[in-house]
Each structure stands twice: as structure tokens, then as C-alpha cells.
Amino acid sequence: NDLGFPAGVSADAPAEDGIALERVVDSDAVAQRVGASRWAELRAAYGMGERSTIGDSASTFAAVEALLSSGTGIVFAQPAYTGRADRQFDTHEDDSGTAARAVMAPITPLLSTFLARTLAVPERNVVTLLVGEFSRTVPRSDHEPGGTATLIGRYVRTGTAGPQSPDGSPPPDAPPPDALWAYAAAALRVGGSPFGRNPHPELIRPIG
């Protein structure tokens, strides 16, 4: 969408093994991939209206589903338009979580629609990974080393990989970042364990 790239992500990153990054901002580019009638249906599903750019939360979710349905394998999206334009989820001095919930309030209904629709697609195993930039200290809601993520998919069991410490930090035995990708690869049914062993097999439904 039109929020730009996070710090450290290049708009012209080189292709790796034939996989390249493409930024999508113009809704016409999305419509061309799925066809006018399908794009109209998606616009209506997310309440996008007649916007011509991918420039708010509704159009972002509509575009993500369109790209997935047209065969795109991985989509990275920043759906938050209610926080600061340069930070979005970067709240501070938010002891009660009020500011964070205000950022999420307009996103949650759209996310619910997206999950209900994509988890019901019979021929695709769509896995949604929600990530932020840091964990958060308690009570000041400052940057805490480590990170937190939520993984949602048809083969993912409800549960947690481990509670955070009372001060907001990850648990002392938290695995390294590669473990998150190993967990996501297991949810995607990727063969060969390219990121190593999934440290939480109990959170993935077995095959069969």
C-alpha cells in the first residue's frame, strides 16, 4: 500500500531464487490480476468503496485477498492507518493499552472478515502472521528486546508458545528468531524444515 516500506526493507531488493518483491499501490494493478467482477466483489466485501489506490485499511485487506487468489505466494501488508503515519503501532506511555486498542479497533473487523474468507478457501492453505517490531515493557509500553507474533491458519491449534514475563520481556527460554519461521513453515506444510525444527509441534495439527 502507500505507507511505504519499513526501515531496512529496500524497494528494489534483488530477486532470490527467482522470487522478487513487487510493491502494489494502484488498485487497477490488482483488478488486472483477478478481473473486474472479482475485484468488485472484494471491494464490496471489505467496504473499500471507489478508492483508486491501496491507501487505507479496507483497500489493503481487499488487495491482499485479491493477490492471494491470483496466485501470489507471500504478501506483506501494513494495514494500520489510525496511528502515526511513520510508526502506526509504536505506542508509548500506554499503561492501560488504550492507545494500542484504538489503533487496532478499525483493523479487527476487517481482519476477522479476511480470516473467515481465506480460511474457507478449499484449495489454499492461507497462513496469516501478525507481527510487531518489539515486545513491550510493562508498565511503560516502551521497547522491550524480543518480539511477539500471532500465527493463524487451518492447521494451527489454539494456544501459546509461552507467556511473557511480568515485565513484558519474552520468557527466558524463548527460542531464536529462526524458530518463528520454522513454526510458520510447519503451519504452511513446507517440507524439509528449511528453518530447522519447529519448537512447538504441539501447536500444529498433525497430517492425516
CSV table of C-alpha atoms in Angstrom, one decimal:
chain,number,residue,atom,x,y,z
A,1,ASN,CA,0.0,0.0,0.0
A,2,ASP,CA,1.0,3.7,0.1
A,3,LEU,CA,2.5,3.7,3.6
A,4,GLY,CA,5.9,2.8,2.2
A,5,PHE,CA,8.5,0.3,3.3
A,6,PRO,CA,9.6,-0.4,6.9
A,7,ALA,CA,13.1,0.7,7.8
A,8,GLY,CA,15.6,-1.7,6.4
A,9,VAL,CA,13.4,-3.0,3.6
A,10,SER,CA,14.6,-2.0,0.1
A,11,ALA,CA,12.1,-1.1,-2.6
A,12,ASP,CA,14.4,-2.6,-5.2
A,13,ALA,CA,15.7,-5.6,-3.4
A,14,PRO,CA,17.4,-8.2,-5.7
A,15,ALA,CA,15.5,-11.3,-6.6
A,16,GLU,CA,16.4,-14.5,-4.8
A,17,ASP,CA,15.9,-17.9,-6.5
A,18,GLY,CA,13.5,-16.2,-8.9
A,19,ILE,CA,11.4,-14.6,-6.2
A,20,ALA,CA,11.2,-10.8,-6.3
A,21,LEU,CA,9.5,-8.1,-4.3
A,22,GLU,CA,6.8,-6.0,-6.1
A,23,ARG,CA,5.1,-3.1,-4.5
A,24,VAL,CA,1.3,-2.7,-5.2
A,25,VAL,CA,-0.3,0.7,-4.7
A,26,ASP,CA,-2.7,1.1,-7.7
A,27,SER,CA,-5.9,-0.8,-7.4
A,28,ASP,CA,-6.1,-1.2,-11.2
A,29,ALA,CA,-3.0,-3.3,-11.0
A,30,VAL,CA,-4.9,-5.6,-8.6
A,31,ALA,CA,-8.0,-5.6,-10.7
A,32,GLN,CA,-6.0,-6.8,-13.7
A,33,ARG,CA,-4.8,-9.8,-11.8
A,34,VAL,CA,-8.3,-11.0,-10.7
A,35,GLY,CA,-10.7,-9.5,-13.2
A,36,ALA,CA,-13.2,-6.7,-12.8
A,37,SER,CA,-16.0,-8.8,-11.4
A,38,ARG,CA,-13.9,-10.5,-8.8
A,39,TRP,CA,-12.3,-7.2,-7.8
A,40,ALA,CA,-15.7,-5.6,-7.4
A,41,GLU,CA,-16.8,-8.5,-5.1
A,42,LEU,CA,-13.7,-8.0,-3.0
A,43,ARG,CA,-14.2,-4.2,-2.8
A,44,ALA,CA,-17.7,-4.8,-1.5
A,45,ALA,CA,-16.7,-7.5,1.0
A,46,TYR,CA,-14.3,-5.1,2.7
A,47,GLY,CA,-16.2,-1.9,2.2
A,48,MET,CA,-13.5,-0.4,0.1
A,49,GLY,CA,-15.7,1.9,-2.0
A,50,GLU,CA,-14.4,3.5,-5.1
A,51,ARG,CA,-10.8,4.3,-3.9
A,52,SER,CA,-8.3,4.0,-6.8
A,53,THR,CA,-5.3,3.4,-4.6
A,54,ILE,CA,-4.4,0.9,-1.9
A,55,GLY,CA,-4.5,3.6,0.7
A,56,ASP,CA,-6.5,2.6,3.7
A,57,SER,CA,-7.1,-0.5,5.8
A,58,ALA,CA,-10.1,-1.7,3.8
A,59,SER,CA,-8.3,-1.4,0.5
A,60,THR,CA,-5.3,-3.1,2.0
A,61,PHE,CA,-7.2,-6.2,3.0
A,62,ALA,CA,-9.1,-6.3,-0.3
A,63,ALA,CA,-5.8,-6.2,-2.2
A,64,VAL,CA,-4.2,-8.9,0.0
A,65,GLU,CA,-7.0,-11.3,-0.7
A,66,ALA,CA,-7.0,-10.4,-4.4
A,67,LEU,CA,-3.3,-11.1,-4.7
A,68,LEU,CA,-3.6,-14.4,-2.8
A,69,SER,CA,-6.5,-15.5,-5.1
A,70,SER,CA,-4.4,-14.6,-8.2
A,71,GLY,CA,-1.6,-17.0,-7.1
A,72,THR,CA,0.7,-14.7,-5.2
A,73,GLY,CA,2.6,-16.8,-2.6
A,74,ILE,CA,3.5,-14.2,0.0
A,75,VAL,CA,2.0,-10.8,0.8
A,76,PHE,CA,3.4,-8.3,3.3
A,77,ALA,CA,0.9,-5.6,4.3
A,78,GLN,CA,0.8,-2.7,6.8
A,79,PRO,CA,-2.9,-2.3,7.5
A,80,ALA,CA,-2.7,0.4,10.2
A,81,TYR,CA,-3.8,3.8,9.2
A,82,THR,CA,-5.0,5.0,12.6
A,83,GLY,CA,-1.7,5.5,14.4
A,84,ARG,CA,1.2,7.8,13.4
A,85,ALA,CA,1.9,7.5,9.7
A,86,ASP,CA,5.6,6.8,10.4
A,87,ARG,CA,5.0,4.4,13.3
A,88,GLN,CA,1.4,3.2,13.4
A,89,PHE,CA,1.7,0.6,16.3
A,90,ASP,CA,4.6,2.4,18.1
A,91,THR,CA,2.7,3.5,21.3
A,92,HIS,CA,4.4,4.7,24.5
A,93,GLU,CA,3.3,5.5,28.0
A,94,ASP,CA,0.2,3.4,27.3
A,95,ASP,CA,0.0,1.5,30.6
A,96,SER,CA,-3.7,0.6,30.1
A,97,GLY,CA,-3.3,-0.4,26.4
A,98,THR,CA,-5.9,2.2,25.4
A,99,ALA,CA,-3.8,3.7,22.6
A,100,ALA,CA,-2.9,0.2,21.2
A,101,ARG,CA,-6.6,-0.8,21.2
A,102,ALA,CA,-7.5,2.4,19.5
A,103,VAL,CA,-5.0,1.6,16.7
A,104,MET,CA,-6.5,-2.0,16.4
A,105,ALA,CA,-10.2,-1.0,16.6
A,106,PRO,CA,-10.8,-0.3,12.9
A,107,ILE,CA,-8.5,-3.2,11.8
A,108,THR,CA,-10.0,-6.0,13.8
A,109,PRO,CA,-13.4,-6.2,11.9
A,110,LEU,CA,-11.5,-6.3,8.6
A,111,LEU,CA,-9.1,-8.9,9.8
A,112,SER,CA,-12.0,-11.0,11.0
A,113,THR,CA,-13.5,-10.8,7.5
A,114,PHE,CA,-10.2,-11.6,5.9
A,115,LEU,CA,-9.6,-14.7,8.1
A,116,ALA,CA,-13.2,-16.0,7.7
A,117,ARG,CA,-12.9,-15.8,3.9
A,118,THR,CA,-9.3,-17.0,3.4
A,119,LEU,CA,-9.5,-19.9,5.9
A,120,ALA,CA,-12.6,-21.2,4.0
A,121,VAL,CA,-10.8,-21.4,0.6
A,122,PRO,CA,-10.6,-25.1,0.0
A,123,GLU,CA,-7.6,-25.2,-2.4
A,124,ARG,CA,-5.3,-22.9,-0.5
A,125,ASN,CA,-3.6,-23.1,2.9
A,126,VAL,CA,-3.5,-19.4,3.8
A,127,VAL,CA,-1.5,-18.7,6.9
A,128,THR,CA,-1.7,-15.2,8.5
A,129,LEU,CA,1.2,-14.0,10.6
A,130,LEU,CA,0.7,-10.8,12.7
A,131,VAL,CA,4.0,-9.3,13.8
A,132,GLY,CA,5.1,-6.1,15.5
A,133,GLU,CA,8.5,-4.5,15.8
A,134,PHE,CA,9.2,-5.2,19.5
A,135,SER,CA,7.8,-6.7,22.6
A,136,ARG,CA,6.6,-4.0,25.1
A,137,THR,CA,7.7,-3.2,28.6
A,138,VAL,CA,5.2,-3.2,31.4
A,139,PRO,CA,4.0,-0.8,32.6
A,140,ARG,CA,5.6,2.0,30.4
A,141,SER,CA,4.9,0.4,27.0
A,142,ASP,CA,8.4,1.1,25.8
A,143,HIS,CA,10.6,-1.0,23.5
A,144,GLU,CA,11.4,-4.4,25.0
A,145,PRO,CA,14.0,-6.6,23.3
A,146,GLY,CA,12.5,-9.6,21.6
A,147,GLY,CA,9.3,-9.8,19.7
A,148,THR,CA,5.8,-11.3,19.7
A,149,ALA,CA,3.8,-12.8,16.9
A,150,THR,CA,0.4,-14.4,16.3
A,151,LEU,CA,0.0,-17.2,13.7
A,152,ILE,CA,-3.4,-18.1,12.3
A,153,GLY,CA,-4.1,-21.0,9.9
A,154,ARG,CA,-6.2,-24.0,9.3
A,155,TYR,CA,-3.5,-26.3,10.8
A,156,VAL,CA,-2.7,-24.1,13.8
A,157,ARG,CA,-4.0,-25.1,17.2
A,158,THR,CA,-5.2,-22.5,19.7
A,159,GLY,CA,-2.5,-22.0,22.2
A,160,THR,CA,0.6,-20.1,23.2
A,161,ALA,CA,4.3,-20.8,22.8
A,162,GLY,CA,4.9,-19.4,26.2
A,163,PRO,CA,3.7,-16.5,28.4
A,164,GLN,CA,5.7,-13.3,28.5
A,165,SER,CA,7.5,-12.3,31.7
A,166,PRO,CA,5.7,-9.9,34.0
A,167,ASP,CA,7.9,-7.0,32.8
A,168,GLY,CA,6.9,-7.7,29.2
A,169,SER,CA,10.0,-9.5,28.1
A,170,PRO,CA,10.0,-12.8,26.3
A,171,PRO,CA,10.3,-15.9,28.5
A,172,PRO,CA,13.9,-16.8,29.5
A,173,ASP,CA,13.8,-19.9,27.4
A,174,ALA,CA,12.4,-18.2,24.2
A,175,PRO,CA,13.9,-19.6,21.1
A,176,PRO,CA,15.8,-17.5,18.5
A,177,PRO,CA,14.0,-15.8,15.6
A,178,ASP,CA,14.5,-18.7,13.2
A,179,ALA,CA,12.1,-20.7,15.4
A,180,LEU,CA,9.2,-18.4,14.3
A,181,TRP,CA,9.9,-19.2,10.7
A,182,ALA,CA,10.2,-22.9,11.5
A,183,TYR,CA,6.8,-22.7,13.2
A,184,ALA,CA,5.3,-20.8,10.2
A,185,ALA,CA,6.8,-23.3,7.8
A,186,ALA,CA,5.2,-26.1,9.7
A,187,ALA,CA,1.8,-24.3,9.6
A,188,LEU,CA,2.3,-23.9,5.8
A,189,ARG,CA,3.2,-27.6,5.4
A,190,VAL,CA,6.5,-26.7,3.9
A,191,GLY,CA,8.7,-29.8,3.6
A,192,GLY,CA,12.3,-30.2,4.5
A,193,SER,CA,12.4,-28.0,7.6
A,194,PRO,CA,14.3,-25.1,5.9
A,195,PHE,CA,14.4,-23.1,9.1
A,196,GLY,CA,15.2,-26.0,11.4
A,197,ARG,CA,12.9,-27.9,13.8
A,198,ASN,CA,9.6,-26.4,14.8
A,199,PRO,CA,10.0,-25.9,18.6
A,200,HIS,CA,6.2,-26.1,19.2
A,201,PRO,CA,4.9,-29.1,17.3
A,202,GLU,CA,2.0,-29.3,19.8
A,203,LEU,CA,0.6,-26.1,18.2
A,204,ILE,CA,0.3,-27.7,14.7
A,205,ARG,CA,-2.4,-30.2,13.8
A,206,PRO,CA,-0.8,-33.5,12.5
A,207,ILE,CA,-1.3,-34.6,8.9
A,208,GLY,CA,-4.0,-37.2,8.5
